[in-house]
Each structure stands twice: as C-alpha cells, then as structure tokens.
Amino acid sequence: MVQRPETHLAGDLASTPAAQKEYELLKILAEHYFGSMLVTDDRGRFLYVSDGTCRLLGVDRETLLQLSIYDTLKGYCFATSASSIKTLETKQECLSNHTLTASGRQVLALSRPHFGPDGELQYVPTYSWDEEELYTLLEKFDQERDNVRNVIRFMQGTDKTPSMIIAESDAMVKLLEYADHVAAVDSTVILYGESGSGKEMFAKYIHARSDRADQVFIPINCASLPPSLLEEEMFGYERGTFTGGSKDGRIGLFEFADKGTIFLDEIGEMSLELQAKLLRIIETGEVKRLGSNRIQKCDVRIIAATNRNLREMVEEKAFRADLYYRLNVLTIHVPPLRERVADIAPLTRYFVQLFNKKYGFTKHLMPALIRALEQWSWPGNVRELRNTVERMMVESRDSIIDAAAFREIPPGISSPKTSECPVPDLLPYQQAMNIYEREYLSAMVASCGGDLRKAAGKMELHLSTLYRKLEKLGLKPPRTSGNCQGPGEEPLH
C-alpha cells in the first residue's frame, strides 16, 4: 500500500489565508459537482477525492487518501482502459469506461494531465459519472431543449393581432360592456356567430382584459386539421410515438398555454373522441402527451366559438352533452355585420387607414361609396368587408374611389370571366343567390383542379364550411381521399 504523502493537494493550495479561502470555495464547487472528482499526483497517489467519489466507490475519504489509483483498480473496480493510468502513462487526455466490482455499475471517466512550470506531469484530475445517472440528466436536458424549441416555434406562430374591436352600433357597444364583465372572471365562454363576424377578435378582447393578459393566447381551429393531427397539436407527443413525427417529440398547445388562454374555434367540428379528452382537461386541469404516462398540470382558460347550434348537435348526438354544459357557462352572440350597419362606416375607415399604411397609398373613399357599402348584406361579414376594401384600393388607379368601384366588383367574389352567371329577373332573393353561389363555387373548384382544400383557402372558407355549402347546393365533391380531383374525374355538377 502506498503511504499518504506528507504534502497533499490541500497543503499545496492552502498555504495562505487567501489561498485557504479559495481552496474552501473550490471544495464547495467540487462537492456540488454532478458526478465525482479526484486528483492524483504524478505517481498515481490520491491527493483529493470528492464526496461523490467516496459514494461511488463505497470507501471513506481517509482510506482513499492512503491509496493510489493502482490500489483501487485491484480492490474496487475493473477497468478495460483505466483513464487515470493511461493519462499517467501517456501524459494525454483519456476517456474510458469502468465497471465497479461491488455494484456492477458502469462509470464513465475522463482524465486530463496537468503540467508544472518545468513542463513535467504534476497532477492528473479525473471526472467520473455514473452512466445511468448521466443518461437521465441528458434526457432532462434534451427535454428542456425540446421545450425551448417548441416555445420558440409557438411564439413565432402565435397570433399577435391587436385585440381592438371597432364598435359604434348600440348592439356592439353593449356586447363589449358584457365582454369586459366576462373578462374579469375565469369561466369558460362560448362565442356564437356567423363566419367572419369577429368571434376570434372577441376572444382576444376578453383575454387582453383578463388576469391572464400577460400570458399566451393560443388559437386552435378545430376544423382545419384531421382529428389525429389536431390531437397531436392539442396534446403533444413523446419522442418515438409516431413514425415520421419529430424525433424530439413535441409539446402540446394546452401544455404550452399553461396560465394563458386557449381559443377553440369551430368547436362544433371537433370529433367525439377529442371532445372526451377535452372534457377531461376541463374537469381535472391535467393534460398528458400522447405516448406518455406523465401527467402535466394545465391551468388554461378556454374560450370556444362556433357558427353552429350546439344544443341541436347535442340532441342529434353529434356533440357531447357533458362537454356542452361544461363549456356553456357564459355565452356571447356576435351579431352579423348586416345587423349592425352603424359599424360599417368606421370599420371601412379603419381598413382604408390599414391598407394605406400597408401599401404606401394615400387613397380615400367617397361618402357615396360608404353608403353603398352600408346597403350591402355582407354574407361574409367583417372579413368580406375587409377584403372588399382592400380589393377596391389595390385595383383603383385613382386616389379618390367612388361608388362605381363597388358596383364593378361584386363584394366577396373575384369571379373569372368564364363563370359569369346570368341570374333570371324577378326571382326571389334567396333563390337568385343560390344560383349565383352554385355557379361561383363550381367555377372556383374547377379553377383549383378539383382541390377542395385549395379552393377553400382561396375563398377564405374553412374546408368543412365548403363541404357543407356544396352539400346544401347539391354539388357533388370530387371522389378522392386527398380532396383533389384525380385524372378522369368529373368536375362538380
């Protein structure tokens, strides 16, 4: 057995009070280091061993300081390539695996040479890690890295549109007063209203005036993705859960929105299976990633929206009654634009300012044009008004735009010349509109090669809405699984 040298590392370092303090700080640093540390001299004798080394080998410090690295190899571990000995022999850095004799645990060790002023080998510090503990730590690092990546991804995609709502009509002013009241509590809300009427803006308005305003607002369109993909987005998944999925897994939107607000648009399009999982989140405040057994607490406020009658869907067994009653705590009915004509002029002025700034224009709309806009029924609501104002401003070459621009461009319809639809005179309004809409949808789908998803995007409709319109008008969708018309298939008829 090699006797403990009279001059050891502590003696070398702690020769003065200042050095003693520095040595004590280094000891604290070493003892809190993940893994274990030891230092030998140029003959392999232990000069310093950390508490982690003592625990790893199952030997007390005083005993180890009487030994050399060669003694530990004989009595405590078997090394296929002992890093400390290799560094002593080669005077180079060495990384090796050890198998501890007593426990059979695998240990990863890294040894590095330290040379004195004369260029001779003086010390060999060695850092060791239990492989199982190291892999566990690395998995945690990987998970945190994945979370950071997903946070960046979601923050880049999070809608940051201001929550301003322009309202001058009595109906909207009263509705905003009620929304202020709703924002002060944390209950679930259902927003009812036609497509394009501004339901998401109301959801943002409520969030921005709530106690969660400094947290995230995450919109989820329940009709935009197939149920399986929507489930992945909502709940996330662990690595290896899906073939072709992210190798690092993915954090779900509910998990990401913790302490914030989730806006579930078109909630009526959600599958019954997903409705059951959503109900569990509301009831327990817990979410679990797909492929994982780990339960994550999830504190979110849920605001849902739909243009369908959920009560009728419950009666038809198309929507879960228990989820409906959980969601239907507070309700807001957003009126269509045709029922709040007083808002058309201020909305139009706002859109003019918006597009003047966006495109560098200095254009203005004549009062006669504003009056013409107020007389239109706006089936596409605020979204249609916005698009119409943008279209007129972009297509007009004049700085002053009069009512003729609106008469020349049917609102909400950029119909190709080949799709002109002569509507018979003196037909009832709804019948005439159905004829026009049928021709318009047929022409739009045909121009997209039968791709319903592409056509819905061009028309700024949700795919499910387009399907319902086609069915209502008796138009036959293309017979393909990918919403695309295949070779030899007939167009809509």
Coordinates of C-alpha atoms in Angstrom, one line a residue:
M1 CA 0.0 0.0 0.0
V2 CA 1.3 3.4 -0.9
Q3 CA 1.6 5.7 2.1
R4 CA -0.2 9.1 2.1
P5 CA 2.4 11.7 1.0
E6 CA 3.2 14.4 3.6
T7 CA 2.5 17.2 1.1
H8 CA -1.0 16.8 -0.4
L9 CA -3.2 19.0 -2.5
A10 CA -4.8 20.9 0.4
G11 CA -1.4 21.7 1.8
D12 CA -0.2 23.0 -1.6
L13 CA -3.2 25.2 -2.2
A14 CA -3.9 26.5 1.4
S15 CA -0.5 28.0 2.3
T16 CA -2.0 31.5 3.0
P17 CA -5.4 32.7 4.3
A18 CA -6.4 33.9 0.9
A19 CA -5.4 30.6 -0.6
Q20 CA -7.2 28.8 2.2
K21 CA -10.4 30.6 1.3
E22 CA -10.0 29.9 -2.3
Y23 CA -9.4 26.3 -1.5
E24 CA -12.6 26.1 0.5
L25 CA -14.6 27.6 -2.3
L26 CA -13.1 25.1 -4.7
K27 CA -14.0 22.3 -2.3
I28 CA -17.6 23.5 -2.2
L29 CA -17.7 23.7 -6.0
A30 CA -16.3 20.1 -6.3
E31 CA -18.7 18.7 -3.7
H32 CA -21.7 20.1 -5.6
Y33 CA -20.5 19.0 -9.0
F34 CA -22.7 16.5 -10.8
G35 CA -20.6 13.3 -10.7
S36 CA -17.3 12.7 -8.9
M37 CA -13.9 14.3 -8.9
L38 CA -10.4 13.1 -7.8
V39 CA -6.8 14.2 -8.2
T40 CA -3.7 12.1 -8.2
D41 CA 0.0 13.1 -8.3
D42 CA 2.4 12.0 -11.0
R43 CA 2.8 8.6 -9.3
G44 CA -1.0 7.9 -9.0
R45 CA -1.4 8.7 -5.3
F46 CA -4.7 10.3 -4.3
L47 CA -4.3 13.9 -3.3
Y48 CA -8.0 14.8 -3.4
V49 CA -11.3 12.9 -3.6
S50 CA -14.8 14.4 -3.6
D51 CA -17.7 13.1 -1.6
G52 CA -19.1 11.8 -4.9
T53 CA -16.0 9.6 -5.4
C54 CA -16.4 8.2 -1.9
R55 CA -20.1 7.3 -2.6
L56 CA -19.3 5.9 -6.0
L57 CA -16.6 3.5 -4.7
G58 CA -18.2 2.9 -1.3
V59 CA -15.0 3.9 0.6
D60 CA -14.4 6.7 3.1
R61 CA -12.1 9.6 2.2
E62 CA -9.4 8.9 4.8
T63 CA -9.0 5.4 3.4
L64 CA -8.8 6.5 -0.2
L65 CA -6.1 9.2 0.7
Q66 CA -3.9 6.3 1.8
L67 CA -4.2 4.6 -1.5
S68 CA -3.1 5.0 -5.1
I69 CA -5.1 4.6 -8.3
Y70 CA -3.5 1.2 -8.7
D71 CA -4.9 0.0 -5.4
T72 CA -8.4 1.0 -6.3
L73 CA -8.2 -1.0 -9.5
K74 CA -7.2 -4.1 -7.6
G75 CA -9.9 -3.8 -4.9
Y76 CA -12.7 -1.7 -6.1
C77 CA -13.2 -1.7 -9.9
F78 CA -12.2 -3.4 -13.1
A79 CA -11.2 -1.1 -16.0
T80 CA -10.9 -2.2 -19.6
S81 CA -8.9 1.0 -20.1
A82 CA -8.4 3.0 -16.9
S83 CA -8.3 6.7 -17.8
S84 CA -6.1 7.8 -14.9
I85 CA -3.4 5.2 -15.6
K86 CA -3.5 5.9 -19.3
T87 CA -3.0 9.6 -18.6
L88 CA -0.2 8.8 -16.2
E89 CA 1.5 6.7 -18.8
T90 CA 0.8 8.7 -22.0
K91 CA 0.5 12.2 -20.4
Q92 CA -2.5 12.7 -22.6
E93 CA -6.3 13.2 -22.0
C94 CA -8.1 9.9 -21.8
L95 CA -11.8 8.8 -21.7
S96 CA -12.7 5.3 -20.5
N97 CA -15.5 3.1 -19.1
H98 CA -15.2 1.3 -15.7
T99 CA -17.3 -1.4 -14.3
L100 CA -17.4 -1.2 -10.5
T101 CA -16.7 -4.6 -8.9
A102 CA -19.0 -4.3 -6.0
S103 CA -22.1 -2.9 -7.7
G104 CA -21.6 -3.7 -11.3
R105 CA -22.5 -0.1 -12.2
Q106 CA -21.0 1.4 -15.3
V107 CA -18.9 4.5 -14.8
L108 CA -17.6 7.0 -17.5
A109 CA -14.3 8.6 -16.5
L110 CA -12.3 11.5 -18.1
S111 CA -8.7 12.1 -17.0
R112 CA -6.6 15.1 -18.0
P113 CA -2.9 15.9 -17.5
H114 CA -1.7 19.0 -15.6
F115 CA 1.9 20.0 -16.1
G116 CA 4.1 22.1 -13.7
P117 CA 6.2 25.1 -14.6
D118 CA 9.0 22.8 -15.6
G119 CA 6.8 21.0 -18.1
E120 CA 6.7 17.8 -16.2
L121 CA 3.5 16.0 -15.3
Q122 CA 2.3 17.2 -11.9
Y123 CA -1.3 16.2 -11.3
V124 CA -4.0 14.1 -13.0
P125 CA -7.5 15.3 -12.3
T126 CA -10.3 12.8 -13.1
Y127 CA -14.0 13.4 -13.5
S128 CA -16.4 10.4 -13.3
W129 CA -20.1 9.9 -13.9
D130 CA -22.4 7.0 -13.3
E131 CA -23.7 6.2 -16.8
E132 CA -27.3 5.7 -15.7
E133 CA -27.4 9.0 -13.8
L134 CA -25.7 10.7 -16.7
Y135 CA -28.1 9.5 -19.2
T136 CA -31.0 10.5 -17.0
L137 CA -29.6 14.0 -16.8
L138 CA -29.0 14.2 -20.5
E139 CA -32.6 13.2 -21.1
K140 CA -33.8 16.1 -18.9
F141 CA -31.5 18.4 -20.9
D142 CA -33.0 17.0 -24.1
Q143 CA -36.5 17.6 -22.8
E144 CA -35.7 21.2 -21.8
R145 CA -34.1 21.8 -25.2
D146 CA -37.2 20.4 -26.9
N147 CA -39.4 22.6 -24.8
V148 CA -37.4 25.7 -25.7
R149 CA -37.5 24.8 -29.4
N150 CA -41.3 24.3 -29.2
V151 CA -41.7 27.6 -27.2
I152 CA -39.8 29.4 -30.0
R153 CA -41.9 27.6 -32.6
F154 CA -45.2 28.5 -30.9
M155 CA -44.2 32.1 -30.2
Q156 CA -43.3 32.6 -33.8
G157 CA -46.7 31.2 -34.9
T158 CA -48.7 32.9 -32.1
D159 CA -51.2 35.4 -33.5
K160 CA -50.2 38.9 -32.1
T161 CA -53.0 40.8 -33.9
P162 CA -54.2 43.6 -31.6
S163 CA -57.5 42.9 -29.7
M164 CA -59.1 46.2 -30.8
I165 CA -62.8 46.0 -31.7
I166 CA -64.3 48.9 -33.6
A167 CA -67.9 49.4 -32.4
E168 CA -70.3 52.3 -32.7
S169 CA -73.6 50.4 -33.0
D170 CA -75.7 50.1 -29.8
A171 CA -75.6 46.3 -30.1
M172 CA -71.8 46.1 -30.2
V173 CA -71.3 48.7 -27.5
K174 CA -73.5 46.7 -25.1
L175 CA -71.7 43.5 -26.1
L176 CA -68.3 45.0 -25.4
E177 CA -69.6 46.1 -21.9
Y178 CA -70.6 42.5 -21.3
A179 CA -67.3 41.2 -22.6
D180 CA -65.5 43.4 -20.1
H181 CA -67.6 41.8 -17.3
V182 CA -66.8 38.3 -18.7
A183 CA -63.0 39.1 -18.8
A184 CA -63.0 39.7 -15.1
V185 CA -63.8 36.1 -14.3
D186 CA -62.2 32.8 -15.3
S187 CA -65.3 30.9 -16.6
T188 CA -65.4 29.1 -19.9
V189 CA -67.1 31.1 -22.7
I190 CA -68.8 30.1 -26.0
L191 CA -68.9 32.7 -28.8
Y192 CA -71.7 32.2 -31.3
G193 CA -71.8 33.9 -34.6
E194 CA -71.5 33.6 -38.4
S195 CA -68.2 33.1 -40.1
G196 CA -66.3 36.3 -40.4
S197 CA -68.3 38.1 -37.8
G198 CA -65.3 38.6 -35.4
K199 CA -65.5 35.8 -32.9
E200 CA -61.7 35.5 -32.6
M201 CA -61.4 39.2 -32.1
F202 CA -63.9 39.0 -29.2
A203 CA -61.8 36.1 -27.7
K204 CA -58.7 38.2 -27.9
Y205 CA -60.5 41.2 -26.4
I206 CA -61.6 39.1 -23.4
H207 CA -58.1 37.6 -23.0
A208 CA -56.4 41.1 -23.2
R209 CA -58.6 42.4 -20.4
S210 CA -58.3 39.3 -18.1
D211 CA -55.8 38.5 -15.4
R212 CA -54.1 36.3 -18.0
A213 CA -53.3 39.1 -20.4
D214 CA -49.6 38.8 -19.9
Q215 CA -49.7 35.1 -20.8
V216 CA -50.1 33.5 -24.2
F217 CA -53.3 33.4 -26.3
I218 CA -53.3 30.3 -28.4
P219 CA -56.0 29.9 -31.2
I220 CA -56.8 26.4 -32.4
N221 CA -59.1 25.9 -35.4
C222 CA -60.8 22.6 -34.8
A223 CA -61.9 22.3 -38.4
S224 CA -58.5 22.9 -40.1
L225 CA -56.9 19.5 -39.3
P226 CA -57.9 15.9 -39.4
P227 CA -58.7 14.5 -35.8
S228 CA -55.4 12.7 -35.5
L229 CA -53.3 15.8 -36.3
L230 CA -55.5 18.0 -34.2
E231 CA -54.9 15.7 -31.3
E232 CA -51.1 15.9 -31.8
E233 CA -51.3 19.7 -31.8
M234 CA -53.5 19.9 -28.8
F235 CA -51.8 17.4 -26.5
G236 CA -48.3 16.9 -28.0
Y237 CA -46.4 13.6 -28.0
E238 CA -43.3 11.9 -26.7
R239 CA -40.3 11.1 -28.8
G240 CA -40.8 7.9 -30.8
T241 CA -44.6 7.9 -30.5
F242 CA -45.2 8.3 -34.3
T243 CA -43.3 7.2 -37.3
G244 CA -42.3 10.3 -39.2
G245 CA -43.0 12.6 -36.2
S246 CA -40.4 14.8 -34.6
K247 CA -37.6 12.7 -33.2
D248 CA -37.6 15.0 -30.2
G249 CA -41.3 14.8 -29.5
R250 CA -43.5 17.9 -29.3
I251 CA -45.1 20.0 -26.5
G252 CA -48.9 20.3 -26.9
L253 CA -50.7 23.6 -27.3
F254 CA -52.6 23.0 -24.0
E255 CA -49.3 22.4 -22.1
F256 CA -47.7 25.4 -23.8
A257 CA -50.7 27.7 -22.9
D258 CA -50.4 27.0 -19.2
K259 CA -51.6 30.1 -17.3
G260 CA -52.9 31.5 -20.6
T261 CA -56.0 31.3 -22.8
I262 CA -56.9 28.6 -25.4
F263 CA -59.3 29.7 -28.1
L264 CA -61.1 26.7 -29.7
D265 CA -62.6 28.0 -33.0
E266 CA -65.2 25.9 -34.7
I267 CA -65.6 23.7 -31.7
G268 CA -68.6 22.0 -33.3
E269 CA -66.2 20.3 -35.8
M270 CA -64.3 18.5 -33.1
S271 CA -64.6 14.7 -33.1
L272 CA -66.4 13.0 -30.3
E273 CA -63.2 11.2 -29.2
L274 CA -61.4 14.5 -28.9
Q275 CA -64.4 16.0 -27.1
A276 CA -64.0 13.4 -24.4
K277 CA -60.3 14.3 -23.9
L278 CA -61.1 18.0 -23.8
L279 CA -63.7 17.3 -21.2
R280 CA -61.1 15.6 -19.0
I281 CA -58.8 18.6 -19.3
I282 CA -61.6 20.9 -18.2
E283 CA -62.6 18.6 -15.3
T284 CA -59.1 17.7 -14.0
G285 CA -56.9 20.5 -15.1
E286 CA -54.5 17.9 -16.3
V287 CA -53.0 17.0 -19.7
K288 CA -51.0 14.0 -20.9
R289 CA -48.9 13.9 -24.0
L290 CA -49.6 11.1 -26.5
G291 CA -47.3 8.1 -25.8
S292 CA -46.6 9.3 -22.2
N293 CA -47.8 8.3 -18.8
R294 CA -46.6 11.6 -17.2
I295 CA -49.5 13.9 -16.2
Q296 CA -48.9 17.6 -16.5
K297 CA -50.9 20.2 -14.7
C298 CA -52.6 22.6 -17.1
D299 CA -54.1 25.9 -16.0
V300 CA -55.8 27.4 -19.0
R301 CA -58.9 29.4 -19.7
I302 CA -61.0 28.0 -22.5
I303 CA -63.0 30.2 -24.9
A304 CA -64.8 28.3 -27.7
A305 CA -66.5 29.6 -30.8
T306 CA -68.9 28.1 -33.4
N307 CA -71.3 29.1 -36.1
R308 CA -73.4 26.0 -35.4
N309 CA -76.2 25.4 -32.9
L310 CA -74.5 23.2 -30.3
R311 CA -77.8 22.5 -28.5
E312 CA -79.2 20.9 -31.7
M313 CA -75.9 19.0 -32.1
V314 CA -76.3 17.6 -28.6
E315 CA -79.8 16.4 -29.4
E316 CA -78.5 14.8 -32.6
K317 CA -75.7 13.1 -30.6
A318 CA -73.1 15.0 -32.7
F319 CA -71.8 16.9 -29.7
R320 CA -71.3 15.6 -26.1
A321 CA -73.9 16.9 -23.7
D322 CA -71.5 16.8 -20.7
L323 CA -68.9 18.9 -22.7
Y324 CA -71.6 21.3 -23.8
Y325 CA -72.7 22.0 -20.3
R326 CA -69.1 22.5 -19.2
L327 CA -68.4 25.0 -21.9
N328 CA -71.8 26.8 -21.9
V329 CA -71.2 28.7 -18.7
L330 CA -71.1 32.2 -20.4
T331 CA -72.3 32.8 -23.9
I332 CA -71.8 35.8 -26.3
H333 CA -73.7 36.0 -29.6
V334 CA -71.7 38.2 -32.0
P335 CA -74.2 39.7 -34.4
P336 CA -73.6 39.6 -38.2
L337 CA -72.5 42.8 -39.9
R338 CA -75.9 43.3 -41.6
E339 CA -77.4 43.7 -38.1
R340 CA -75.0 46.5 -37.1
V341 CA -74.9 48.8 -40.1
A342 CA -73.6 51.6 -37.9
D343 CA -70.3 49.8 -37.7
I344 CA -69.7 49.6 -41.4
A345 CA -68.5 53.2 -41.9
P346 CA -66.0 53.2 -39.0
L347 CA -64.8 49.7 -40.0
T348 CA -64.3 50.9 -43.6
R349 CA -62.3 54.0 -42.5
Y350 CA -60.1 51.7 -40.3
F351 CA -59.4 49.4 -43.2
V352 CA -58.6 52.3 -45.5
Q353 CA -56.0 53.5 -43.0
L354 CA -54.7 50.0 -42.6
F355 CA -54.2 49.4 -46.4
N356 CA -52.9 53.0 -47.0
K357 CA -50.1 52.2 -44.5
K358 CA -49.5 48.7 -45.7
Y359 CA -49.2 49.6 -49.4
G360 CA -48.0 53.2 -49.1
F361 CA -51.2 54.6 -50.6
T362 CA -52.9 57.9 -49.9
K363 CA -56.4 56.9 -51.1
H364 CA -59.8 57.9 -49.9
L365 CA -63.3 56.6 -50.3
M366 CA -66.2 58.9 -51.3
P367 CA -69.2 59.2 -49.0
A368 CA -71.4 57.7 -51.7
L369 CA -69.2 54.6 -51.7
I370 CA -69.6 54.3 -47.9
R371 CA -73.4 54.5 -48.3
A372 CA -73.2 51.8 -51.0
L373 CA -71.3 49.5 -48.6
E374 CA -73.9 50.1 -45.9
Q375 CA -76.6 48.8 -48.2
W376 CA -74.9 45.5 -48.9
S377 CA -75.9 42.5 -46.9
W378 CA -72.3 41.2 -46.3
P379 CA -72.9 37.5 -46.0
G380 CA -69.1 37.1 -45.3
N381 CA -69.4 39.8 -42.5
V382 CA -66.4 41.8 -41.4
R383 CA -63.9 39.5 -43.3
E384 CA -65.8 40.2 -46.5
L385 CA -65.8 44.0 -45.9
R386 CA -62.1 44.0 -45.2
N387 CA -61.3 42.0 -48.4
T388 CA -63.6 44.2 -50.5
V389 CA -62.0 47.4 -49.3
E390 CA -58.5 46.0 -50.0
R391 CA -59.6 44.9 -53.5
M392 CA -61.0 48.3 -54.4
M393 CA -58.0 50.1 -53.1
V394 CA -55.5 47.9 -54.9
E395 CA -57.3 47.8 -58.2
S396 CA -58.2 51.5 -58.3
R397 CA -55.7 53.8 -60.0
D398 CA -57.3 56.9 -58.5
S399 CA -56.6 58.4 -55.1
I400 CA -60.4 59.1 -54.7
I401 CA -62.5 56.0 -55.0
D402 CA -66.2 56.5 -55.8
A403 CA -69.2 54.2 -55.7
A404 CA -68.6 52.9 -59.2
A405 CA -65.7 50.8 -57.9
F406 CA -68.1 48.8 -55.7
R407 CA -70.6 48.3 -58.4
E408 CA -68.0 47.0 -60.8
I409 CA -66.6 44.4 -58.3
P410 CA -69.2 42.1 -56.7
P411 CA -68.3 42.0 -53.0
G412 CA -66.6 38.8 -51.8
I413 CA -66.4 37.4 -55.3
S414 CA -63.5 37.6 -57.7
S415 CA -65.3 35.6 -60.4
P416 CA -63.4 34.7 -63.5
K417 CA -64.9 35.8 -66.8
T418 CA -65.8 32.2 -67.7
S419 CA -68.0 31.9 -64.7
E420 CA -70.5 34.7 -65.5
C421 CA -73.8 33.7 -64.2
P422 CA -76.9 35.3 -65.7
V423 CA -79.5 35.4 -62.9
P424 CA -83.1 35.4 -64.2
D425 CA -85.0 38.6 -63.4
L426 CA -87.7 38.7 -60.7
L427 CA -86.5 35.6 -58.9
P428 CA -86.9 35.6 -55.1
Y429 CA -83.7 36.9 -53.4
Q430 CA -82.6 33.6 -51.8
Q431 CA -83.2 31.6 -55.0
A432 CA -81.2 34.0 -57.1
M433 CA -78.3 33.9 -54.5
N434 CA -78.3 30.1 -54.6
I435 CA -78.0 30.1 -58.3
Y436 CA -75.1 32.6 -58.2
E437 CA -73.4 30.8 -55.4
R438 CA -73.7 27.4 -57.1
E439 CA -72.0 28.8 -60.3
Y440 CA -69.4 30.6 -58.2
L441 CA -68.4 27.5 -56.2
S442 CA -68.3 25.3 -59.3
A443 CA -66.0 27.8 -61.1
M444 CA -63.7 28.2 -58.1
V445 CA -63.3 24.5 -57.5
A446 CA -62.8 23.9 -61.2
S447 CA -60.1 26.6 -61.3
C448 CA -58.3 24.7 -58.5
G449 CA -58.3 21.4 -60.4
G450 CA -60.9 19.9 -58.0
D451 CA -58.7 20.5 -54.9
L452 CA -61.3 21.5 -52.3
R453 CA -58.7 22.5 -49.7
K454 CA -57.0 24.9 -52.1
A455 CA -60.4 26.2 -53.2
A456 CA -61.4 26.8 -49.6
G457 CA -58.2 28.6 -49.0
K458 CA -58.7 30.9 -52.0
M459 CA -62.3 31.7 -50.8
E460 CA -61.1 32.1 -47.2
L461 CA -63.5 29.4 -46.1
H462 CA -62.9 26.5 -43.7
L463 CA -62.8 23.2 -45.6
S464 CA -65.8 21.9 -43.5
T465 CA -67.8 25.0 -44.4
L466 CA -67.1 24.5 -48.1
Y467 CA -68.2 20.8 -47.8
R468 CA -71.5 22.0 -46.2
K469 CA -72.1 24.5 -48.9
L470 CA -71.5 22.0 -51.6
E471 CA -73.9 19.5 -50.0
K472 CA -76.5 22.2 -49.4
L473 CA -76.4 23.3 -53.1
G474 CA -76.5 19.7 -54.3
L475 CA -72.9 19.8 -55.7
K476 CA -71.0 16.6 -55.9
P477 CA -67.5 16.8 -54.4
P478 CA -64.6 15.0 -56.3
R479 CA -64.3 11.4 -55.3
T480 CA -60.8 11.3 -53.8
S481 CA -59.3 10.8 -50.4
G482 CA -57.0 13.8 -50.7
N483 CA -59.6 16.4 -51.6
C484 CA -58.1 16.6 -55.1
Q485 CA -59.8 15.7 -58.3
G486 CA -58.0 12.8 -60.0
P487 CA -57.4 12.1 -63.6
G488 CA -60.6 11.3 -65.5
E489 CA -62.9 12.5 -62.7
E490 CA -65.7 14.9 -63.5
P491 CA -65.9 18.4 -62.1
L492 CA -68.6 19.4 -59.6
H493 CA -72.0 19.1 -61.1

